[in-house]
Coordinates of N, CA and C in Angstrom, one line a residue:
M25 N 11.6 -3.8 6.0 CA 10.8 -2.8 6.6 C 9.6 -3.5 7.3
G26 N 9.2 -3.1 8.6 CA 8.1 -3.6 9.2 C 6.8 -3.1 8.7
S27 N 5.8 -3.8 9.1 CA 4.5 -3.3 8.5 C 3.8 -2.3 9.4
S28 N 4.5 -1.9 10.4 CA 3.7 -0.8 11.2 C 3.6 0.5 10.6
K29 N 4.6 1.0 9.8 CA 4.5 2.3 9.3 C 3.5 2.3 8.1
I30 N 3.5 1.4 7.2 CA 2.6 1.4 6.2 C 1.1 1.2 6.8
S31 N 1.0 0.5 7.8 CA -0.4 0.1 8.3 C -0.9 1.3 9.1
S32 N -0.1 2.3 9.4 CA -0.6 3.5 10.1 C -1.4 4.4 9.4
L33 N -1.5 4.3 8.0 CA -2.4 5.1 7.2 C -3.7 4.3 6.9
S34 N -4.8 4.9 7.3 CA -6.1 4.3 7.2 C -6.6 4.6 5.7
L35 N -7.5 3.7 5.3 CA -8.1 4.0 3.9 C -8.8 5.4 3.9
T36 N -9.4 5.7 5.1 CA -10.1 7.0 5.2 C -9.1 8.1 4.9
S37 N -8.0 8.1 5.6 CA -6.9 9.1 5.4 C -6.4 9.1 4.0
L38 N -6.2 7.9 3.4 CA -5.8 7.8 2.0 C -6.8 8.5 1.1
A39 N -8.1 8.4 1.4 CA -9.1 9.1 0.5 C -8.9 10.6 0.7
N40 N -8.4 11.1 1.7 CA -8.2 12.5 1.8 C -7.0 13.0 1.1
I41 N -6.0 12.0 1.1 CA -4.8 12.3 0.4 C -4.9 12.2 -1.1
I42 N -5.6 11.2 -1.5 CA -5.9 11.0 -2.9 C -7.5 11.1 -3.2
P43 N -7.9 12.3 -3.4 CA -9.4 12.5 -3.3 C -10.1 12.1 -4.6
I44 N -9.3 11.6 -5.6 CA -10.0 11.2 -6.8 C -9.9 9.7 -7.0
K45 N -10.7 9.1 -7.7 CA -10.8 7.7 -8.1 C -10.2 7.6 -9.5
L46 N -9.3 6.7 -9.7 CA -8.7 6.5 -11.0 C -9.7 6.0 -11.9
N47 N -9.8 6.8 -13.2 CA -10.8 6.4 -14.2 C -10.0 6.3 -15.5
N48 N -10.7 6.3 -16.6 CA -10.1 6.2 -17.9 C -9.5 7.6 -18.4
E49 N -9.7 8.6 -17.7 CA -9.2 9.9 -18.1 C -8.2 10.5 -17.3
N50 N -7.9 10.1 -16.1 CA -7.1 10.8 -15.1 C -5.9 10.0 -14.6
Y51 N -5.4 9.2 -15.3 CA -4.3 8.3 -14.9 C -3.1 9.2 -14.3
L52 N -2.7 10.1 -15.2 CA -1.5 10.9 -14.7 C -1.7 11.6 -13.5
T53 N -2.9 12.2 -13.4 CA -3.2 13.0 -12.2 C -3.3 12.1 -10.9
W54 N -3.9 10.8 -11.1 CA -3.9 9.9 -10.0 C -2.5 9.5 -9.7
K55 N -1.7 9.1 -10.6 CA -0.3 8.7 -10.4 C 0.4 9.7 -9.7
T56 N 0.3 10.9 -10.1 CA 0.9 12.2 -9.5 C 0.6 12.3 -8.0
L57 N -0.6 11.9 -7.7 CA -1.0 12.0 -6.3 C -0.6 10.8 -5.4
F58 N -0.5 9.6 -6.2 CA -0.1 8.3 -5.5 C 1.3 8.1 -5.3
L59 N 2.2 8.7 -6.2 CA 3.6 8.4 -6.0 C 4.2 9.0 -4.7
P60 N 3.8 10.2 -4.3 CA 4.4 10.7 -3.0 C 4.0 9.8 -1.8
V61 N 2.8 9.2 -1.8 CA 2.3 8.2 -0.8 C 3.3 7.1 -0.7
L62 N 3.6 6.5 -1.9 CA 4.5 5.4 -2.1 C 5.9 5.8 -1.5
K63 N 6.3 7.0 -1.8 CA 7.7 7.4 -1.3 C 7.7 7.7 0.2
K64 N 6.7 8.4 0.7 CA 6.4 8.7 2.1 C 6.5 7.5 3.0
Y65 N 5.8 6.5 2.6 CA 5.7 5.2 3.3 C 6.8 4.1 3.0
K66 N 7.7 4.6 2.0 CA 8.8 3.8 1.7 C 8.4 2.4 1.2
I67 N 7.5 2.4 0.2 CA 6.9 1.3 -0.5 C 7.0 1.3 -1.9
L68 N 7.6 2.3 -2.5 CA 7.7 2.4 -4.0 C 8.5 1.2 -4.5
D69 N 9.4 0.6 -3.6 CA 10.1 -0.6 -4.1 C 9.2 -1.8 -4.2
L70 N 8.0 -1.8 -3.6 CA 7.1 -2.9 -4.0 C 6.5 -2.8 -5.3
V71 N 6.2 -1.7 -5.9 CA 5.7 -1.6 -7.2 C 6.7 -1.5 -8.3
D72 N 7.9 -1.0 -8.0 CA 9.0 -0.9 -9.0 C 9.9 -2.2 -9.1
G73 N 9.5 -3.2 -8.2 CA 10.3 -4.5 -8.3 C 11.5 -4.6 -7.6
S74 N 11.9 -3.5 -6.9 CA 13.3 -3.5 -6.3 C 13.3 -4.2 -5.0
R75 N 12.1 -4.4 -4.4 CA 11.9 -5.3 -3.2 C 11.1 -6.5 -3.6
P76 N 11.8 -7.5 -4.1 CA 11.0 -8.7 -4.5 C 10.5 -9.5 -3.3
C77 N 9.6 -10.4 -3.5 CA 9.0 -11.2 -2.5 C 10.0 -12.3 -2.0
P78 N 10.2 -12.2 -0.8 CA 11.2 -13.2 -0.2 C 10.6 -14.6 -0.2
P79 N 11.3 -15.6 -0.1 CA 10.8 -17.0 -0.1 C 9.9 -17.2 1.1
Q80 N 8.7 -17.9 0.9 CA 7.8 -18.1 2.0 C 8.4 -19.0 3.1
F81 N 9.2 -19.9 2.7 CA 9.8 -20.8 3.7 C 11.4 -20.8 3.4
L82 N 12.2 -20.8 4.4 CA 13.6 -20.7 4.3 C 14.2 -22.0 3.9
T83 N 13.7 -23.1 4.5 CA 14.2 -24.5 4.3 C 13.1 -25.4 4.1
T84 N 13.4 -26.6 3.7 CA 12.3 -27.7 3.5 C 11.8 -28.1 4.9
Q85 N 12.6 -28.0 5.9 CA 12.1 -28.2 7.3 C 11.1 -27.3 7.6
D86 N 11.3 -25.9 7.3 CA 10.3 -24.9 7.6 C 9.0 -25.1 6.8
R87 N 9.1 -25.6 5.7 CA 8.0 -25.8 4.9 C 7.2 -27.1 5.6
A88 N 7.9 -28.1 5.9 CA 7.2 -29.2 6.6 C 6.5 -28.8 7.8
A89 N 7.2 -27.9 8.6 CA 6.7 -27.5 9.9 C 5.7 -26.3 9.7
N90 N 5.5 -25.8 8.4 CA 4.7 -24.6 8.1 C 5.2 -23.4 9.0
S91 N 6.5 -23.3 9.0 CA 7.2 -22.2 9.7 C 7.5 -21.1 8.7
I92 N 6.7 -20.1 8.6 CA 6.8 -19.0 7.6 C 8.0 -18.1 7.9
N93 N 8.7 -17.7 6.8 CA 9.8 -16.8 6.9 C 9.3 -15.5 7.3
P94 N 9.7 -14.8 8.5 CA 9.3 -13.6 8.9 C 9.4 -12.4 7.9
A95 N 10.5 -12.5 7.1 CA 10.6 -11.4 6.1 C 9.5 -11.6 5.1
Y96 N 9.1 -12.8 4.7 CA 8.0 -13.1 3.8 C 6.7 -12.4 4.4
E97 N 6.4 -12.7 5.7 CA 5.3 -12.3 6.3 C 5.2 -10.7 6.3
N98 N 6.3 -10.0 6.6 CA 6.4 -8.5 6.6 C 6.1 -8.1 5.2
W99 N 6.8 -8.7 4.2 CA 6.6 -8.2 2.8 C 5.2 -8.4 2.4
N100 N 4.6 -9.5 2.7 CA 3.3 -9.8 2.2 C 2.3 -8.9 3.0
D101 N 2.5 -8.6 4.3 CA 1.6 -7.5 4.9 C 1.7 -6.2 4.2
D102 N 2.9 -5.8 3.9 CA 3.0 -4.5 3.2 C 2.4 -4.5 1.9
D103 N 2.6 -5.6 1.1 CA 2.1 -5.7 -0.3 C 0.6 -5.8 -0.3
Q104 N 0.0 -6.5 0.6 CA -1.5 -6.6 0.6 C -2.0 -5.4 1.1
T105 N -1.5 -4.7 2.0 CA -1.9 -3.3 2.4 C -1.9 -2.3 1.3
L106 N -0.8 -2.4 0.5 CA -0.7 -1.5 -0.6 C -1.7 -1.9 -1.7
L107 N -1.9 -3.1 -1.9 CA -2.9 -3.6 -2.9 C -4.3 -3.1 -2.5
L108 N -4.7 -3.0 -1.2 CA -6.0 -2.5 -0.8 C -5.9 -0.9 -1.0
W109 N -4.9 -0.4 -0.8 CA -4.8 1.1 -1.0 C -5.2 1.4 -2.5
I110 N -4.5 0.7 -3.3 CA -4.6 0.9 -4.7 C -6.1 0.7 -5.1
H111 N -6.6 -0.5 -4.7 CA -8.0 -0.9 -5.0 C -8.9 0.2 -4.6
S112 N -8.7 0.8 -3.4 CA -9.7 1.7 -2.8 C -9.6 3.1 -3.6
T113 N -8.7 3.3 -4.5 CA -8.5 4.5 -5.2 C -8.9 4.4 -6.8
I114 N -9.3 3.2 -7.2 CA -9.8 3.1 -8.5 C -11.3 2.9 -8.7
S115 N -11.8 3.5 -9.8 CA -13.2 3.4 -10.0 C -13.6 2.1 -10.6
D116 N -14.9 2.0 -10.6 CA -15.5 0.7 -11.0 C -15.1 0.4 -12.6
S117 N -15.0 1.4 -13.3 CA -14.6 1.2 -14.7 C -13.2 0.7 -14.9
V118 N -12.4 0.9 -14.0 CA -11.0 0.4 -14.1 C -10.7 -1.0 -13.6
I119 N -11.6 -1.4 -12.6 CA -11.5 -2.8 -12.0 C -11.3 -3.9 -13.1
P120 N -11.9 -4.0 -14.1 CA -11.7 -5.1 -15.1 C -10.4 -5.2 -15.6
Y121 N -9.5 -4.1 -15.6 CA -8.2 -4.0 -16.1 C -7.2 -4.7 -15.1
V122 N -7.7 -4.8 -13.8 CA -6.7 -5.3 -12.7 C -7.2 -6.6 -12.1
V123 N -8.3 -7.2 -12.7 CA -8.7 -8.5 -12.2 C -7.5 -9.5 -12.4
G124 N -7.3 -10.2 -11.3 CA -6.2 -11.3 -11.5 C -4.9 -10.8 -10.9
S125 N -4.7 -9.5 -10.6 CA -3.5 -9.0 -10.1 C -3.5 -9.4 -8.6
T126 N -2.6 -10.3 -8.2 CA -2.5 -10.6 -6.8 C -1.5 -10.0 -5.9
N127 N -0.7 -9.1 -6.5 CA 0.3 -8.4 -5.7 C 0.3 -6.9 -6.2
S128 N 0.9 -6.0 -5.5 CA 0.9 -4.6 -5.8 C 1.7 -4.3 -7.1
K129 N 2.9 -5.1 -7.3 CA 3.7 -4.9 -8.4 C 2.9 -5.3 -9.8
D130 N 2.2 -6.3 -9.8 CA 1.4 -6.7 -10.9 C 0.3 -5.8 -11.2
L131 N -0.4 -5.3 -10.1 CA -1.4 -4.4 -10.3 C -1.0 -3.0 -10.9
W132 N 0.1 -2.5 -10.3 CA 0.7 -1.3 -10.7 C 1.1 -1.4 -12.3
Q133 N 1.8 -2.5 -12.6 CA 2.2 -2.7 -14.0 C 1.0 -2.8 -14.9
S134 N -0.1 -3.5 -14.4 CA -1.3 -3.6 -15.4 C -1.9 -2.2 -15.6
L135 N -1.8 -1.3 -14.5 CA -2.4 0.1 -14.7 C -1.3 0.9 -15.7
E136 N -0.1 0.7 -15.4 CA 0.8 1.4 -16.3 C 0.7 1.1 -17.7
K137 N 0.6 -0.3 -18.0 CA 0.4 -0.8 -19.4 C -0.9 -0.3 -20.0
R138 N -2.0 -0.4 -19.3 CA -3.2 0.1 -19.7 C -3.3 1.6 -20.1
F139 N -2.7 2.4 -19.3 CA -2.8 3.7 -19.4 C -1.6 4.6 -20.1
S140 N -0.5 3.9 -20.2 CA 0.7 4.6 -20.8 C 0.4 5.1 -22.3
V141 N -0.3 4.1 -23.1 CA -0.6 4.5 -24.5 C -1.6 5.6 -24.5
S142 N -2.6 5.5 -23.7 CA -3.8 6.5 -23.8 C -3.2 7.8 -23.2
S143 N -2.2 7.9 -22.3 CA -1.7 9.1 -21.8 C -0.8 9.8 -22.8
S144 N -0.1 9.0 -23.6 CA 0.6 9.6 -24.7 C -0.2 10.3 -25.8
S145 N -1.3 9.5 -26.0 CA -2.2 10.1 -27.1 C -3.0 11.3 -26.6
H146 N -3.4 11.2 -25.3 CA -4.0 12.4 -24.7 C -3.1 13.7 -24.7
A147 N -1.8 13.4 -24.5 CA -0.9 14.6 -24.5 C -0.8 15.2 -25.9
I148 N -0.8 14.3 -26.9 CA -0.7 14.7 -28.3 C -2.0 15.5 -28.6
Q149 N -3.2 14.9 -28.2 CA -4.4 15.8 -28.4 C -4.5 17.2 -27.7
L150 N -3.8 17.2 -26.5 CA -3.8 18.5 -25.9 C -2.8 19.5 -26.6
R151 N -1.8 19.0 -27.0 CA -0.8 19.9 -27.7 C -1.4 20.4 -29.0
T152 N -2.1 19.5 -29.8 CA -2.8 19.9 -30.9 C -3.8 21.0 -30.6
R153 N -4.6 20.8 -29.6 CA -5.7 21.6 -29.2 C -5.0 23.0 -28.8
L154 N -3.9 23.0 -28.1 CA -3.2 24.3 -27.8 C -2.8 25.0 -29.0
Q155 N -2.2 24.3 -29.9 CA -1.7 24.9 -31.2 C -2.8 25.5 -32.1
E156 N -3.9 24.9 -32.0 CA -5.1 25.3 -32.9 C -6.0 26.3 -32.1
L157 N -5.8 26.5 -30.9 CA -6.7 27.4 -30.0 C -6.8 28.7 -30.7
K158 N -8.1 29.2 -30.8 CA -8.4 30.5 -31.3 C -9.2 31.2 -30.3
K159 N -8.9 32.6 -30.3 CA -9.6 33.4 -29.4 C -11.1 33.6 -29.7
G160 N -11.4 33.7 -31.0 CA -12.8 33.8 -31.5 C -13.5 35.0 -30.7
T161 N -14.7 34.7 -30.2 CA -15.4 35.6 -29.5 C -15.2 35.7 -28.0
S162 N -14.2 34.9 -27.5 CA -14.0 34.8 -26.2 C -13.2 36.1 -25.7
S163 N -13.3 36.5 -24.5 CA -12.6 37.6 -23.9 C -11.2 37.2 -23.8
I164 N -10.2 38.2 -23.8 CA -8.8 37.9 -23.7 C -8.6 37.1 -22.3
H165 N -9.3 37.4 -21.3 CA -9.2 36.7 -20.1 C -9.5 35.2 -20.3
Q166 N -10.6 34.9 -20.9 CA -11.1 33.5 -21.1 C -10.1 32.8 -22.0
Y167 N -9.6 33.5 -23.0 CA -8.6 32.9 -24.0 C -7.3 32.5 -23.2
L168 N -6.8 33.4 -22.4 CA -5.6 33.1 -21.6 C -5.8 32.0 -20.6
N169 N -7.0 32.0 -19.9 CA -7.3 30.9 -19.0 C -7.4 29.6 -19.6
E170 N -7.9 29.6 -20.9 CA -7.9 28.4 -21.7 C -6.4 27.8 -22.0
I171 N -5.6 28.8 -22.5 CA -4.2 28.5 -22.6 C -3.6 27.8 -21.4
K172 N -3.8 28.4 -20.3 CA -3.3 28.0 -18.9 C -3.8 26.6 -18.6
L173 N -5.2 26.4 -18.8 CA -5.7 25.1 -18.5 C -5.1 24.0 -19.4
I174 N -4.9 24.3 -20.7 CA -4.3 23.2 -21.5 C -2.8 23.0 -21.2
S175 N -2.1 24.1 -20.9 CA -0.8 24.0 -20.5 C -0.6 23.1 -19.2
D176 N -1.5 23.5 -18.2 CA -1.4 22.7 -17.0 C -1.7 21.2 -17.2
S177 N -2.6 20.9 -18.1 CA -3.0 19.5 -18.4 C -1.9 18.9 -19.0
L178 N -1.2 19.6 -19.9 CA 0.0 19.0 -20.6 C 1.1 18.7 -19.6
A179 N 1.3 19.7 -18.6 CA 2.4 19.5 -17.5 C 2.0 18.2 -16.7
A180 N 0.7 18.0 -16.4 CA 0.2 16.9 -15.7 C 0.6 15.5 -16.5
A181 N 0.5 15.7 -17.8 CA 0.7 14.5 -18.7 C 2.2 14.3 -18.9
G182 N 3.0 15.1 -18.3 CA 4.4 15.0 -18.5 C 5.0 15.7 -19.8
S183 N 4.3 16.6 -20.4 CA 4.6 17.3 -21.5 C 4.5 18.8 -21.3
H184 N 5.6 19.3 -20.8 CA 5.6 20.7 -20.3 C 5.7 21.6 -21.6
V185 N 5.0 22.8 -21.4 CA 5.0 23.8 -22.4 C 6.0 24.9 -21.9
S186 N 6.9 25.3 -22.7 CA 7.9 26.3 -22.3 C 7.4 27.6 -22.2
D187 N 8.0 28.4 -21.4 CA 7.5 29.8 -21.3 C 7.5 30.5 -22.5
Q188 N 8.5 30.3 -23.4 CA 8.6 30.9 -24.7 C 7.4 30.5 -25.6
E189 N 7.0 29.2 -25.5 CA 5.8 28.8 -26.3 C 4.5 29.5 -25.8
L190 N 4.4 29.7 -24.5 CA 3.3 30.3 -23.8 C 3.2 31.7 -24.3
V191 N 4.4 32.4 -24.3 CA 4.4 33.8 -24.8 C 4.0 33.9 -26.2
I192 N 4.4 33.1 -27.1 CA 4.0 33.1 -28.5 C 2.6 33.0 -28.6
L193 N 2.1 31.9 -27.9 CA 0.6 31.6 -28.0 C -0.2 32.8 -27.6
S194 N 0.3 33.4 -26.4 CA -0.5 34.5 -25.9 C -0.5 35.8 -26.7
C195 N 0.6 36.0 -27.5 CA 0.7 37.2 -28.4 C 0.2 37.0 -29.8
H196 N 0.0 35.9 -30.2 CA -0.5 35.5 -31.5 C -2.0 35.2 -31.4
I197 N -2.8 36.1 -31.0 CA -4.2 35.8 -30.8 C -4.9 35.7 -32.2
K198 N -5.6 34.6 -32.4 CA -6.3 34.3 -33.6 C -7.8 34.6 -33.6

C-alpha cells in the first residue's frame, strides 16, 4: 500500500473522528473509535502484525550504496504516520506506558497489555453495580436510565447485557 491514502487524513481531522484522548478509564471507548479508522485506511495490518516490516535493504550491495527498499520506505511512512495518529489521541497520563515504542505495532500492543486487565476488572465492577442497583428514592425514570447507562458501559466493555436480563432488572425494582 502506498502512503498517499493514509497521509490524506490530517491530525485535525483525526481529532474530529476520535474526539477523546485515551486515559486510564476509557480504553475500550477509545479503541472502539480507533478501529474503524484503522480499517478505513487499510492499516489494521500494521498493528496486528500481519504486515511486517520489509527489509530496509534488499541486498548487501543496496546496503553499501545506501539504496533503501521502496517497500520498506512505504511501510515506514505508513507506520510512522500511524504512530503519530495514536500519539495524538492519548493523554499525558498514558504517555509513560508507551515510551520506547518505536513502531505502531509495539505501541498498540503496549496499550492492549496495559489496559486489557483493567478493562476486564472494569466490566466486572459494572456488572456487580448493575446487579446491586436499587431504585431507592430515585424516580422510575432515573432508575431505568441508570440501568441503561450501566448496560451501555458494559456493552462498550464487550460484556453485553441480554434483553432478558434488562427486563428482569427493570421489573424487580428494589
